Amino acid sequence: MIAHLETPLVAQCSTLSDSANGVTDRIITAAIETLLATKKGLSSHLITVSTHEGLVKLTGFTDNLLARQRAKDIALAVRGVRGVTSTVAVRTDEVGDAELQRDVARALADDCATNDYQVHCTAVDGVVTATGLVQSWTEKQLVLRVLQGVRGVRAFVADHLTIRGGAIRNSDAEITTQVRELLDWDIRVNGALVEVHTSDQVVHLSGTVGMAAEKDRLVAIAYQTGATRVDTSDLLVAYWALGRAIRREKVAPKTDEAIARTVRDTLRFNPRMRASETLVQVHEGVVTLAGTVRNLRTKQDTEQDVRHVVGVANVHNLLKVRPERLVPDEDICPTIAAALARDAYMGHCEVHVQVRGGQALLSGHVSTHFEQEQAGNVTAGVSGVVDVNNRLEVSSVAAEEGFTSSFPGENKLSPAVPGPDYALAERIRARYCWLVSLHDQDVDVQVEDGRATLTGTVDTWLDRKHAALAAHEAGAREVNNHLLVLTTSPIRHEQLAAAAAHGNLV
């Protein structure tokens, strides 16, 4: 056992086993099956879940690559899961090789980051092979994410998508230092119980994390610093490592200077930021972003990256979208329509698009909040779009589907307290109970006429976002998110409360 694990706090936490907290394989399987059934964008009846000693295996079929990854991410977020393997096959609509190759090429060309990459793709029977050169691991991951989002892609081969080695490569010591720094500043992982060692560009991770999703994030961090391989054979996932005392030590207040420095370093890893000029200022934990970016999605991604930095209390995003070239509205509109048509999720939806002055207006009807959000994300990635007014209406009938089965640990409806609002509140609480990031947060749920109001505190901005998303997925027509992000600074807490009261929190 590594030396810094020997502390009274850890010794006390380690006495709490998964089974002692009621997290059994049977309940984990039931929780994942329920989440898959109620998360939109998935054909859950085609996916089989099995669990052995906290290790989850997903088998079956789905209709696109994004859905397969979505199913895995859902399983990784369930309390008690130590790891997930997926052999889910992809059965998509039949798209001809020539058409699919054109769609993939168009998707890469329309993305402001990948449009000048030296990447060529061929398509055979739904399998896309990517060849060429990229500058970093993060650029390669961006290419693969673009490919995953194209309707008709069943699999991809990226063995010949090469990361070009520069004249200067990080030494083992530099990689270790960078990994350690990223762990310390990323709110999505808790590296307090993790040791990092690098030898011949191979990063070895050992110790303990509290959730399987953290383990995946650790691997990604190691690769983006220059690792050629990551060894996690000695990195364990254990429920006791989720203790709030351990987590809250991570989110202790940081100095504005340190936050600003980390934000700038974080943005260097975003491949969409290469041609942007971003100014970063921090005052009492509030980050102000100014400057220009080439694309609306870059502006949105930049803000999310900043919110993932420890110590950030809020973000004022003043970035201006200035495309490299002026794109006429009459050209933007068909480009958006084509991007939605080839998207793996939106290809079957009817969305009406209008563009004026680079501002895109989306109208029509979709079945779920997930599709509504996906349409906005796709539109934001189109060159020339400076803003999106997403007026897509979500079918209230579809929002209530799939919630008839009870959730593991969910209280049964009391005959003395009937009514749909009570049932919805119970569904939301059940999801919070089984999501790793929310199961022990101080969140109060009230529902009236299908509208959920969330109050209380959570540890991070990501937890706040997940709480609202889970409420939507449980069937809420609207979510009033008044959750405050936990901070030990009274001044910042008052600022956040005031911002929430005026509706300025995202």
Coordinates of N, CA and C in Angstrom, one line a residue, residues 40-42 64-67 70 145-151 272 296-297 300-301 336-337 339-349 351 353 362 366-382 388 390-392 394 465 469 473:
K40 N -33.0 9.0 -22.4 CA -33.4 9.1 -23.8 C -32.2 9.0 -24.7
G41 N -32.4 8.6 -26.0 CA -31.3 8.4 -26.9 C -30.8 7.0 -26.9
L42 N -31.5 6.1 -26.2 CA -31.0 4.7 -26.1 C -32.1 3.7 -26.4
N64 N -26.3 3.5 -32.9 CA -25.2 4.4 -33.3 C -24.1 4.4 -32.2
L65 N -22.9 4.9 -32.6 CA -21.7 4.8 -31.8 C -21.9 5.7 -30.6
L66 N -22.5 6.9 -30.7 CA -22.7 7.8 -29.6 C -23.5 7.1 -28.5
A67 N -24.6 6.3 -28.9 CA -25.4 5.7 -28.0 C -24.7 4.6 -27.2
R70 N -22.7 6.4 -24.7 CA -23.6 6.9 -23.7 C -24.0 5.8 -22.7
R145 N -14.4 11.8 -32.1 CA -15.7 12.2 -31.6 C -16.6 12.7 -32.8
V146 N -16.0 13.4 -33.8 CA -16.7 13.9 -34.9 C -17.2 12.7 -35.8
L147 N -16.3 11.6 -35.9 CA -16.7 10.5 -36.7 C -17.8 9.7 -36.0
Q148 N -17.8 9.6 -34.7 CA -18.9 8.9 -33.9 C -20.2 9.5 -34.1
G149 N -20.2 10.8 -34.3 CA -21.5 11.5 -34.5 C -22.2 11.5 -35.8
V150 N -21.6 10.8 -36.8 CA -22.1 10.7 -38.1 C -23.0 9.5 -38.3
R151 N -24.3 9.7 -38.7 CA -25.2 8.6 -38.8 C -24.7 7.7 -39.9
R272 N -9.8 23.1 -29.9 CA -10.6 24.1 -30.6 C -10.1 25.5 -30.3
L296 N -19.0 29.2 -32.2 CA -19.9 29.2 -31.0 C -19.6 28.0 -30.1
R297 N -19.4 26.8 -30.7 CA -19.1 25.7 -29.8 C -17.8 25.8 -29.0
Q300 N -18.6 27.8 -26.0 CA -19.3 27.0 -25.0 C -18.4 26.0 -24.3
D301 N -17.5 25.3 -25.1 CA -16.6 24.3 -24.6 C -15.6 25.0 -23.7
I336 N -26.6 24.0 -41.6 CA -27.2 23.5 -40.3 C -28.1 22.3 -40.6
A337 N -28.9 22.5 -41.6 CA -29.9 21.4 -42.0 C -29.1 20.1 -42.3
A339 N -26.1 19.3 -41.3 CA -25.4 18.7 -40.1 C -26.4 18.0 -39.2
L340 N -27.6 18.5 -39.1 CA -28.7 17.8 -38.3 C -29.1 16.5 -39.0
A341 N -29.1 16.5 -40.3 CA -29.6 15.3 -41.1 C -28.6 14.2 -40.9
R342 N -27.3 14.5 -40.9 CA -26.3 13.4 -40.8 C -25.9 13.0 -39.3
D343 N -26.5 13.8 -38.4 CA -26.2 13.5 -37.0 C -26.9 12.2 -36.6
A344 N -26.2 11.4 -35.7 CA -26.6 10.1 -35.4 C -27.9 10.1 -34.6
Y345 N -28.2 11.2 -33.8 CA -29.4 11.3 -33.1 C -30.5 12.1 -33.7
M346 N -30.1 13.1 -34.5 CA -31.1 14.1 -35.0 C -31.5 13.8 -36.4
G347 N -30.9 12.7 -37.1 CA -31.2 12.4 -38.5 C -32.7 12.2 -38.8
H348 N -33.5 11.7 -37.8 CA -34.9 11.4 -38.0 C -35.8 12.5 -37.5
C349 N -35.3 13.6 -37.0 CA -36.1 14.7 -36.4 C -36.3 15.7 -37.5
V351 N -36.6 19.5 -37.9 CA -36.3 20.8 -37.3 C -36.3 21.9 -38.3
V353 N -35.2 25.5 -39.5 CA -34.1 26.4 -39.2 C -34.2 27.7 -39.9
L362 N -34.1 27.7 -34.0 CA -34.5 26.3 -34.2 C -35.9 26.2 -33.7
V366 N -39.5 18.0 -30.8 CA -38.7 16.8 -30.6 C -39.3 16.0 -29.4
S367 N -38.8 14.8 -29.3 CA -39.4 13.9 -28.3 C -38.9 14.1 -26.9
T368 N -37.6 14.5 -26.8 CA -37.0 14.6 -25.4 C -36.1 15.8 -25.3
H369 N -35.8 16.2 -24.0 CA -34.9 17.2 -23.7 C -33.5 16.9 -24.3
F370 N -33.1 15.6 -24.3 CA -31.8 15.2 -24.9 C -31.7 15.6 -26.3
E371 N -32.8 15.4 -27.1 CA -32.8 15.7 -28.5 C -32.7 17.3 -28.7
Q372 N -33.4 18.0 -27.8 CA -33.4 19.4 -27.9 C -32.0 19.9 -27.6
E373 N -31.3 19.4 -26.7 CA -29.9 19.8 -26.4 C -29.0 19.4 -27.5
Q374 N -29.2 18.2 -28.0 CA -28.3 17.8 -29.1 C -28.5 18.6 -30.3
A375 N -29.7 19.1 -30.7 CA -29.9 19.9 -31.8 C -29.1 21.3 -31.6
G376 N -29.2 21.8 -30.4 CA -28.4 23.0 -30.1 C -26.9 22.9 -30.2
N377 N -26.4 21.7 -29.8 CA -25.0 21.5 -29.8 C -24.5 21.3 -31.3
V378 N -25.3 20.6 -32.1 CA -24.9 20.4 -33.5 C -24.9 21.8 -34.2
T379 N -25.9 22.6 -34.0 CA -26.0 23.9 -34.6 C -24.9 24.8 -34.2
A380 N -24.5 24.8 -32.9 CA -23.4 25.6 -32.4 C -22.1 25.3 -33.1
G381 N -21.9 24.1 -33.6 CA -20.7 23.7 -34.3 C -20.6 24.1 -35.7
V382 N -21.6 24.7 -36.3 CA -21.6 25.1 -37.7 C -20.9 26.4 -37.9
V388 N -27.4 30.7 -30.9 CA -28.5 29.7 -31.1 C -29.7 30.1 -30.2
N390 N -32.8 28.3 -29.3 CA -33.4 26.9 -29.4 C -34.8 26.9 -28.8
R391 N -35.8 27.0 -29.8 CA -37.2 27.0 -29.4 C -37.9 25.7 -29.7
L392 N -37.1 24.6 -29.8 CA -37.7 23.3 -30.0 C -38.5 22.9 -28.8
V394 N -40.4 20.2 -26.5 CA -40.3 18.8 -26.1 C -41.7 18.3 -25.8
K465 N -25.0 20.6 -12.7 CA -25.5 20.3 -14.0 C -26.2 19.0 -14.0
L469 N -30.1 17.7 -15.0 CA -30.3 16.8 -16.1 C -31.0 15.5 -15.6
E473 N -34.6 14.0 -16.9 CA -34.8 12.6 -17.3 C -35.8 11.8 -16.5

